[in-house]
Every structure is written in C-alpha cells, then in structure tokens.
DNA sequence: TATTTTAATCCAGTATAACGGAAAAAATTA
DNA sequence: TAATTTTTTCCGTTATACTGGATTAAAATA
C-alpha cells in the first residue's frame, strides 16, 4: 500500500463509519454538507482525496473534528497495561527546593499527561519555568497547607482542596509546614 | 470571512508557524515533503486548499498530526483556572459498592480526563461497565490493598503502587480492608 | 553600497477534485 | 414476484490543486 493510499483508505473507512453511525444516505449528507453525492462516494471508496475545505464542510455537517477522521488511533494493547509497585516508582530528591518527587506516570507519557506525588518539607519552595503553551496543572492537597503561584496570581490551599492553574507561565508551590500533594500536568 | 476562508486561513497560519519553528525554507520543506514550493506558498497565503493527501505528506515531513494543523485550539483563559476547596468538592456515596467518591475534575472535563479520590470500606466492590473505546484508567493506591480487574486480567496492588489498565472493557476494584486511591480516567 | 545568494511568488500547463444528471444497483413496498 | 423508491456509482464537463521554470523580492556578503 502506498503512502497516499494509506491516508485515503483511512479517511474512507472513517467517513463511511461516521455516516452510518448517523444513519445518513450519501444524498442526505450531500445536502447537509454541500459536498456532492459523487464526491462523497469517491471519498468513501478511496478513489479521491478531498481538499481541506471540502473536508471542513464534512466535519461541520457531521459534528466531528479533523482528528477523528484523519489522525491515527491509539488503543491499549493489553488490559493491565502497567503495574508499577511502590519500590519501582522513580523517586527524585529535590534538596534545593526541599521536596521529594515520586513519578507516577510512565516515561511514554512525558510531554503528555504526567502524574506526580510530591512531599514537601517545612519551608519548601518548588519553582518552575513555563512549560509549553497550553500546559495546565491540576493539584490536589493530601495533607498540609500550601501557596501556589501562576504568573502573578496566587492561591492559598489546604487539605482536600484542588487547584487548576496555567503552567505555561512561571509557577511555584510553597509550604510552611510539611505537606503532600498529587500533581497532574496536562500538555506537559 | 467565509466558511472556506476560515479553515484556509487557520491552516495558513499553522503551517507557516510550524515551518518557522523548524527553521525550514519553502524549498527545504518542498524537498522534505514532496509538495511543491509554489503549493506551499499558496497554502501559507491562504490562496489554495490542499488535498488530504498533500497535507498527509506535510504532516509526516513536519512530524505533526492533522489535528495540530487543522483543529481548533483550546487554551486556558486565566492562570488560576479553578480553586475548589475541600467543602466544595462533590462527594458521591456509593453505598451499594461500599465506597465514597470525591470528584476532583471539573464538569467540563467529563468525557475527557476525569480525576477521582475514592475511599473504600471493608469488603467494598466497585464494578464498572466498559467506557468508550480507548479509555484507560490510571490508579494510585494511597492507603490499603486492593484487587483490580480489567477484562479477564487481575492485579493485586498495595500502598504506593500505580496501575494502568484498559477501561473500555468490564473492570472492577475490590477491597478487603479499608483503602484509598487516586483514580485518573483518560478518554472517559 | 553593489553584488551575489537565497527565499518567495508568478506563470502557464497538466492532473485531478468536484459537480449535476443519468444509469445501475439495492432496498422497500404492494 | 413485480413495481416502485432509494441509494450508489458512472459519466462528461468545469474549476482548481499542483507542478517546475522563470522572475521578483529579500537577505547575506564583499
């Protein structure tokens, strides 16, 4: 299978499936989208590769995004994907900041959704430079009290609280007394 | 701005930005992707809407997915997005299963990445039907010991352990004694 | 500052996306 | 089972994507 055929056939299958799921004929979808019946038929048989603007009309008529019609599927291979025991969990001692970081997410999630269990000493201060655009941190306090800053904004948080803040700017976490948090970094 | 112009201009900006980020000239990208200099120039000026197969060649040359060139951006509005205190955190008492579920993620993340803090009684049993295709659960044990099943696979896990398993099949969590977990459901 | 090199745009020709009507195939109804 | 209706594919024409060489514009060098 050639490279062009790969994407053309992937789109063919995806479009056919989406149309069937909505119970539409080629004619009905043509009227809804402004793309001709003939062209829809050609796309679904993998005989033609539509322009981005035709496909845009289709995404809107079907209420799906480009990704679901074009991008590669990611599916789990086995059911129990990974079992990392306590002793196998990577630990990082950040002496400068005064905290211990246990990394709960796998290496392949680096840059995606990262999960950390962080224990803070008294008077600890963990500072971070901006991560990539769109990065958000989700922090839940297990024990203790903390101050979190994101850009120029600040929040005092205590046990049981959950905070979500932008991490694509300078951000920090400060403790007075000992504390523990679970930190999820999305779009890291 | 017309509908066609909207997607054509979005792609123009995205492609120009991605090419600049990689420090490539039109000529260099043309050689890398097999799409002509002229066509690249037309796309970047919003003067032409490429076919899916041309764009496929570009995604591979630039090592990006279709979504990042075409789909709408989601960006955080404010830095401290949300501060949900302990008392504001929604709690669900599942008496039948024998557990208490605190919902740490916001309502708008329903269907995306959901986060739960779950406390199990003695002999609790939380069963779940399959979620949507590609759904994965990431569970960290804060206290206690548990048995998790996904499909026909099972795992015994204890304090400090982290388990990742498919949730697009039948899955369950069982405790003998009291336990507490943090549960992240991705592609819920 | 003039000259050379590199990058981007223009141009005319070719290939194919895209259309609407007609024909064929499939599904439904009497 | 025949007739009717709906759905899909075929067909010929038009519009535009796409090309490579030439030209123009911008950047780098002497």
Coordinates of C-alpha atoms (C1' of nucleotides) in Angstrom, one line a residue:
Chain A
X1 CA 0.0 0.0 0.0
X2 CA 1.4 3.4 -1.0
X3 CA 1.6 6.3 1.3
X4 CA -1.2 8.2 -0.4
X5 CA -3.4 5.1 -0.3
X6 CA -2.9 4.8 3.4
X7 CA -4.4 8.1 4.3
X8 CA -7.1 7.9 1.6
X9 CA -8.2 4.5 2.8
X10 CA -8.1 5.6 6.5
X11 CA -10.4 8.5 5.7
X12 CA -12.7 6.3 3.5
X13 CA -13.3 4.0 6.5
X14 CA -13.7 6.7 9.0
X15 CA -16.2 8.7 6.9
X16 CA -18.3 5.6 6.0
X17 CA -18.4 4.7 9.7
X18 CA -19.4 8.2 10.8
X19 CA -22.1 8.5 8.2
X20 CA -23.5 5.1 9.1
X21 CA -23.5 6.0 12.8
X22 CA -25.7 9.0 12.0
X23 CA -28.0 7.0 9.7
X24 CA -27.4 9.3 6.7
X25 CA -27.5 8.4 3.0
X26 CA -25.0 9.9 0.6
X27 CA -27.7 12.2 -0.6
X28 CA -28.7 13.4 2.9
X29 CA -25.1 14.1 3.8
X30 CA -24.5 15.8 0.5
X31 CA -27.4 18.2 1.3
X32 CA -26.2 18.7 4.8
X33 CA -22.6 19.4 3.9
X34 CA -22.7 20.9 0.4
X35 CA -20.3 18.2 -0.9
X36 CA -21.7 16.3 -3.8
X37 CA -23.0 12.8 -3.7
X38 CA -20.5 11.7 -6.3
X39 CA -17.6 13.2 -4.3
X40 CA -18.8 11.5 -1.1
X41 CA -19.0 8.2 -2.9
X42 CA -15.4 8.7 -4.3
X43 CA -14.0 9.5 -0.9
X44 CA -15.7 6.5 0.8
X45 CA -14.3 4.2 -1.9
X46 CA -10.8 5.8 -1.5
X47 CA -10.9 7.0 -5.1
X48 CA -10.3 10.6 -4.4
X49 CA -8.6 12.7 -1.8
X50 CA -10.7 15.7 -0.9
X51 CA -9.4 19.2 -0.3
X52 CA -9.2 20.6 3.3
X53 CA -12.1 22.9 2.6
X54 CA -14.4 20.1 1.4
X55 CA -13.4 18.1 4.5
X56 CA -14.1 21.1 6.7
X57 CA -17.6 21.2 5.4
X58 CA -17.9 17.5 6.3
X59 CA -16.5 17.9 9.8
X60 CA -19.1 20.5 10.5
X61 CA -22.0 18.6 8.9
X62 CA -21.1 15.5 11.0
X63 CA -20.0 17.4 14.1
X64 CA -16.6 15.7 14.4
X65 CA -13.1 17.1 14.3
X66 CA -10.5 16.6 11.7
X67 CA -8.5 14.4 14.0
X68 CA -11.2 11.8 14.3
X69 CA -11.4 11.5 10.5
X70 CA -7.7 11.6 9.9
X71 CA -5.4 11.0 12.8
X72 CA -4.0 7.7 13.9
X73 CA -5.9 5.7 16.6
X74 CA -4.2 5.0 19.8
X75 CA -5.6 1.9 21.5
X76 CA -4.4 -0.1 24.5
X77 CA -2.8 -3.4 23.7
X78 CA -3.3 -5.3 26.9
X79 CA -5.9 -4.7 29.6
X80 CA -3.5 -4.4 32.6
X81 CA -1.1 -2.0 30.8
X82 CA 1.3 -1.4 33.6
X83 CA 1.7 -2.3 37.3
X84 CA 4.4 -0.2 39.0
X85 CA 4.9 -1.2 42.6
X86 CA 5.9 1.3 45.3
X87 CA 9.5 0.2 45.2
X88 CA 9.6 0.5 41.4
X89 CA 8.3 4.1 41.5
X90 CA 11.0 6.5 40.4
X91 CA 11.9 9.0 43.2
X92 CA 13.6 12.3 42.8
X93 CA 15.0 14.1 45.8
X94 CA 15.0 17.8 45.1
X95 CA 17.1 19.1 48.0
X96 CA 17.3 22.6 46.8
X97 CA 13.6 23.0 46.7
X98 CA 13.1 20.9 49.8
X99 CA 10.8 18.2 48.4
X100 CA 10.6 14.6 47.3
X101 CA 9.0 13.8 43.9
X102 CA 7.6 10.4 43.1
X103 CA 6.9 10.0 39.3
X104 CA 3.6 8.0 38.9
X105 CA 3.2 8.3 35.1
X106 CA 5.2 6.2 32.6
X107 CA 8.1 7.6 30.5
X108 CA 6.0 7.4 27.3
X109 CA 3.6 10.0 28.9
X110 CA 6.4 12.6 29.1
X111 CA 5.1 15.6 27.3
X112 CA 1.5 14.4 27.6
X113 CA -0.2 13.8 30.9
X114 CA 2.3 13.5 33.8
X115 CA 1.4 12.5 37.3
X116 CA 3.5 13.2 40.5
X117 CA 3.2 12.5 44.2
X118 CA 5.1 15.3 45.9
X119 CA 6.1 15.5 49.6
X120 CA 7.2 18.9 50.9
X121 CA 9.5 19.7 53.9
X122 CA 8.9 22.7 56.1
X123 CA 9.6 25.9 54.3
X124 CA 10.0 24.2 50.9
X125 CA 9.8 26.2 47.7
X126 CA 9.4 24.5 44.3
X127 CA 9.8 26.9 41.4
X128 CA 9.1 26.0 37.7
X129 CA 9.8 27.9 34.5
X130 CA 7.0 28.0 31.9
X131 CA 6.1 24.7 30.2
X132 CA 4.8 24.6 26.7
X133 CA 1.8 26.6 25.6
X134 CA -1.5 25.3 26.9
X135 CA 0.1 23.4 29.8
X136 CA -2.2 23.1 32.8
X137 CA -1.5 21.7 36.3
X138 CA -4.2 20.0 38.4
X139 CA -3.1 19.8 42.1
X140 CA -4.9 18.1 45.0
X141 CA -3.7 18.6 48.6
X142 CA -3.5 15.3 50.5
X143 CA -2.0 16.8 53.7
X144 CA -0.9 20.3 54.8
X145 CA -1.3 23.8 53.5
X146 CA 0.4 25.4 50.6
X147 CA 0.7 28.6 48.5
X148 CA 0.6 28.2 44.7
X149 CA 1.5 30.9 42.2
X150 CA 0.9 31.0 38.5
X151 CA 2.1 34.1 36.7
X152 CA 1.2 37.0 39.1
X153 CA -1.8 35.1 40.6
X154 CA -1.6 33.3 44.0
X155 CA -3.8 30.9 45.9
X156 CA -3.7 29.5 49.5
X157 CA -4.8 25.9 49.5
X158 CA -5.4 23.4 52.2
X159 CA -6.1 19.7 52.8
X160 CA -8.7 18.3 50.4
X161 CA -8.5 21.3 48.1
X162 CA -8.0 21.0 44.4
X163 CA -6.4 23.7 42.2
X164 CA -6.1 24.0 38.5
X165 CA -3.8 26.7 37.1
X166 CA -1.8 27.6 34.0
X167 CA 1.7 26.1 33.8
X168 CA 2.8 27.8 30.6
X169 CA 4.0 30.8 32.7
X170 CA 6.3 30.9 35.7
X171 CA 4.7 28.9 38.5
X172 CA 5.6 27.7 42.0
X173 CA 4.5 25.8 45.1
X174 CA 5.5 26.8 48.7
X175 CA 5.0 25.1 52.0
X176 CA 5.4 26.5 55.6
X177 CA 5.0 23.1 57.3
X178 CA 5.2 19.6 55.9
X179 CA 2.7 18.8 53.1
X180 CA 1.9 16.3 50.4
X181 CA 0.2 16.8 47.0
X182 CA -0.8 14.9 43.9
X183 CA 0.1 16.8 40.8
X184 CA -1.3 16.1 37.3
X185 CA 0.5 18.1 34.5
X186 CA -1.6 18.1 31.3
X187 CA 0.0 19.0 27.9
X188 CA 3.4 19.0 29.6
Chain B
X1 CA -14.9 35.9 6.5
X2 CA -16.5 33.0 4.7
X3 CA -16.5 29.5 6.0
X4 CA -13.9 28.3 3.4
X5 CA -11.7 31.2 4.3
X6 CA -11.8 30.4 8.0
X7 CA -10.2 26.9 7.6
X8 CA -7.9 28.0 4.8
X9 CA -6.5 30.9 6.9
X10 CA -6.2 28.7 10.0
X11 CA -4.1 26.2 8.1
X12 CA -2.1 29.0 6.6
X13 CA -1.1 30.4 10.0
X14 CA -0.4 26.9 11.5
X15 CA 1.8 25.8 8.6
X16 CA 3.8 29.0 8.5
X17 CA 4.4 28.8 12.2
X18 CA 5.4 25.1 12.2
X19 CA 7.8 25.7 9.3
X20 CA 9.3 28.7 11.0
X21 CA 9.7 26.7 14.2
X22 CA 11.7 24.1 12.3
X23 CA 13.8 26.8 10.5
X24 CA 12.9 25.5 7.1
X25 CA 12.6 27.5 3.8
X26 CA 9.8 26.7 1.4
X27 CA 12.4 25.0 -0.8
X28 CA 13.7 22.8 2.1
X29 CA 10.2 21.8 3.1
X30 CA 9.2 21.1 -0.5
X31 CA 12.2 18.7 -0.8
X32 CA 11.3 17.0 2.5
X33 CA 7.6 16.6 1.8
X34 CA 7.3 16.2 -2.0
X35 CA 4.8 19.2 -2.1
X36 CA 6.0 21.9 -4.5
X37 CA 7.3 25.3 -3.3
X38 CA 4.6 27.0 -5.2
X39 CA 1.9 25.0 -3.5
X40 CA 3.4 25.6 -0.1
X41 CA 3.5 29.3 -0.8
X42 CA -0.2 29.2 -1.9
X43 CA -1.2 27.3 1.2
X44 CA 0.6 29.7 3.5
X45 CA -1.0 32.7 1.8
X46 CA -4.4 31.1 2.1
X47 CA -4.8 31.0 -1.7
X48 CA -5.3 27.3 -2.1
X49 CA -6.8 24.5 0.0
X50 CA -4.7 21.4 -0.3
X51 CA -6.0 17.9 -0.7
X52 CA -5.8 15.5 2.3
X53 CA -3.0 13.5 0.6
X54 CA -0.8 16.6 0.1
X55 CA -1.4 17.6 3.7
X56 CA -0.6 14.0 4.8
X57 CA 2.8 14.4 3.2
X58 CA 3.3 17.6 5.1
X59 CA 2.2 16.2 8.5
X60 CA 4.8 13.5 8.0
X61 CA 7.6 15.8 6.9
X62 CA 6.9 18.1 9.8
X63 CA 6.2 15.3 12.3
X64 CA 2.9 16.8 13.5
X65 CA -0.6 15.4 13.4
X66 CA -3.6 16.7 11.3
X67 CA -5.2 18.0 14.4
X68 CA -2.4 20.5 15.2
X69 CA -2.6 21.9 11.7
X70 CA -6.4 21.9 11.4
X71 CA -8.3 21.6 14.7
X72 CA -9.5 24.4 16.9
X73 CA -7.2 25.5 19.8
X74 CA -8.2 25.1 23.4
X75 CA -6.3 27.5 25.6
X76 CA -6.6 28.4 29.3
X77 CA -8.2 31.8 29.9
X78 CA -6.9 32.7 33.3
X79 CA -3.8 31.5 35.2
X80 CA -5.6 30.2 38.3
X81 CA -8.3 28.4 36.5
X82 CA -10.2 26.9 39.4
X83 CA -9.8 26.6 43.1
X84 CA -12.2 24.0 44.6
X85 CA -11.9 23.8 48.3
X86 CA -12.5 20.5 50.3
X87 CA -16.0 21.5 51.2
X88 CA -16.9 22.4 47.6
X89 CA -15.6 19.1 46.3
X90 CA -18.6 17.0 45.0
X91 CA -19.0 13.8 47.0
X92 CA -20.9 10.7 45.9
X93 CA -21.7 8.0 48.5
X94 CA -21.9 4.7 46.6
X95 CA -23.5 2.5 49.4
X96 CA -24.0 -0.5 47.1
X97 CA -20.4 -0.7 46.2
X98 CA -19.2 0.4 49.7
X99 CA -17.2 3.4 48.7
X100 CA -17.1 7.2 48.8
X101 CA -16.2 9.1 45.6
X102 CA -14.9 12.6 45.6
X103 CA -14.8 14.2 42.1
X104 CA -11.7 16.3 41.7
X105 CA -12.0 17.2 38.0
X106 CA -14.4 19.9 36.7
X107 CA -17.6 19.1 34.8
X108 CA -16.2 20.3 31.6
X109 CA -13.6 17.5 31.7
X110 CA -16.4 14.9 31.7
X111 CA -15.7 12.7 28.8
X112 CA -12.0 13.8 28.7
X113 CA -9.7 13.3 31.7
X114 CA -11.6 12.7 34.9
X115 CA -10.0 12.6 38.4
X116 CA -11.4 10.9 41.5
X117 CA -10.3 10.4 45.1
X118 CA -12.0 7.2 46.2
X119 CA -12.2 5.8 49.8
X120 CA -13.2 2.1 50.1
X121 CA -14.9 0.4 53.1
X122 CA -14.0 -3.1 54.2
X123 CA -15.2 -5.7 51.6
X124 CA -16.1 -3.0 49.1
X125 CA -16.6 -3.9 45.4
X126 CA -16.9 -1.2 42.7
X127 CA -17.8 -2.6 39.3
X128 CA -17.9 -0.7 36.0
X129 CA -19.3 -1.4 32.6
X130 CA -17.0 -0.7 29.6
X131 CA -16.4 3.0 28.9
X132 CA -15.7 4.3 25.4
X133 CA -13.1 2.7 23.1
X134 CA -9.6 3.7 24.1
X135 CA -10.5 4.6 27.7
X136 CA -7.6 4.0 30.2
X137 CA -7.6 4.2 34.0
X138 CA -4.5 5.2 36.0
X139 CA -4.9 4.3 39.7
X140 CA -2.5 5.1 42.5
X141 CA -3.0 3.5 46.0
X142 CA -2.7 6.0 48.7
X143 CA -3.5 3.6 51.5
X144 CA -4.5 -0.1 51.8
X145 CA -4.6 -3.1 49.5
X146 CA -6.9 -3.8 46.5
X147 CA -7.6 -6.1 43.7
X148 CA -8.3 -4.6 40.2
X149 CA -9.7 -6.4 37.3
X150 CA -9.8 -5.4 33.6
X151 CA -11.5 -7.9 31.2
X152 CA -10.2 -11.2 32.4
X153 CA -6.9 -9.9 33.8
X154 CA -6.4 -9.2 37.5
X155 CA -3.8 -7.4 39.7
X156 CA -3.2 -7.2 43.4
X157 CA -2.0 -3.8 44.4
X158 CA -0.8 -2.2 47.6
X159 CA 0.1 1.2 49.1
X160 CA 2.3 3.3 46.8
X161 CA 1.6 1.1 43.7
X162 CA 0.4 2.6 40.5
X163 CA -1.7 0.6 38.0
X164 CA -2.7 1.5 34.4
X165 CA -5.4 -0.7 32.8
X166 CA -8.0 -0.6 30.0
X167 CA -11.4 0.7 31.0
X168 CA -13.1 0.0 27.6
X169 CA -13.9 -3.5 28.9
X170 CA -15.7 -4.6 32.1
X171 CA -13.5 -3.5 35.1
X172 CA -13.7 -3.5 38.9
X173 CA -11.9 -2.5 42.1
X174 CA -12.2 -4.7 45.3
X175 CA -11.0 -4.1 48.8
X176 CA -10.8 -6.4 51.8
X177 CA -9.9 -3.7 54.4
X178 CA -10.3 0.0 54.2
X179 CA -8.4 1.7 51.3
X180 CA -8.0 4.9 49.4
X181 CA -7.0 5.6 45.8
X182 CA -6.5 8.4 43.3
X183 CA -8.1 7.4 40.0
X184 CA -7.5 9.2 36.7
X185 CA -9.8 8.2 33.8
X186 CA -8.4 9.2 30.4
X187 CA -10.6 9.3 27.3
X188 CA -13.6 8.7 29.6
Chain C
dT1 C1' 26.8 50.3 -1.4
dA2 C1' 27.0 47.0 -5.2
dT3 C1' 26.9 42.2 -6.0
dT4 C1' 25.7 37.6 -5.0
dT5 C1' 22.8 34.2 -3.0
dT6 C1' 18.6 32.7 -1.0
dA7 C1' 13.7 32.7 -0.4
dA8 C1' 9.2 33.6 -2.1
dT9 C1' 5.9 34.5 -5.7
dC10 C1' 4.3 34.4 -10.6
dC11 C1' 3.1 31.9 -14.7
dA12 C1' 1.3 28.6 -18.0
dG13 C1' 0.4 23.9 -18.5
dT14 C1' -1.2 19.3 -16.5
dA15 C1' -3.7 16.4 -13.3
dT16 C1' -7.4 15.7 -10.5
dA17 C1' -11.0 17.4 -7.3
dA18 C1' -15.8 18.4 -7.7
dC19 C1' -20.1 19.0 -9.8
dG20 C1' -25.1 17.5 -11.5
dG21 C1' -27.6 14.5 -14.4
dA22 C1' -28.1 9.8 -15.9
dA23 C1' -27.7 4.9 -15.2
dA24 C1' -27.2 1.0 -12.4
dA25 C1' -27.8 -1.4 -8.1
dA26 C1' -30.0 -2.2 -3.8
dA27 C1' -33.8 -1.8 -0.8
dT28 C1' -38.6 -1.4 0.1
dT29 C1' -43.5 -1.9 -0.9
dA30 C1' -47.6 -3.8 -2.7
Chain D
dT1 C1' -42.6 -11.5 -7.6
dA2 C1' -43.1 -7.2 -10.0
dA3 C1' -43.1 -2.4 -9.3
dT4 C1' -41.5 1.5 -7.0
dT5 C1' -38.4 4.0 -4.4
dT6 C1' -34.0 5.0 -2.6
dT7 C1' -29.1 4.7 -2.7
dT8 C1' -24.8 4.4 -5.0
dT9 C1' -21.9 4.7 -9.0
dC10 C1' -20.8 6.3 -13.7
dC11 C1' -20.0 10.0 -17.0
dG12 C1' -18.6 14.1 -19.1
dT13 C1' -17.6 18.9 -18.0
dT14 C1' -15.7 22.7 -15.2
dA15 C1' -12.9 24.5 -11.6
dT16 C1' -8.9 24.4 -9.1
dA17 C1' -5.0 21.9 -7.0
dC18 C1' -0.4 21.2 -8.2
dT19 C1' 3.8 21.3 -10.9
dG20 C1' 8.6 23.2 -12.4
dG21 C1' 10.8 27.0 -14.5
dA22 C1' 11.2 32.0 -14.6
dT23 C1' 11.0 36.2 -12.2
dT24 C1' 10.9 39.1 -8.2
dA25 C1' 12.0 40.3 -3.5
dA26 C1' 14.7 39.8 0.5
dA27 C1' 18.8 38.6 2.9
dA28 C1' 23.7 38.0 3.1
dT29 C1' 28.4 39.0 1.6
dA30 C1' 32.3 41.6 -0.2

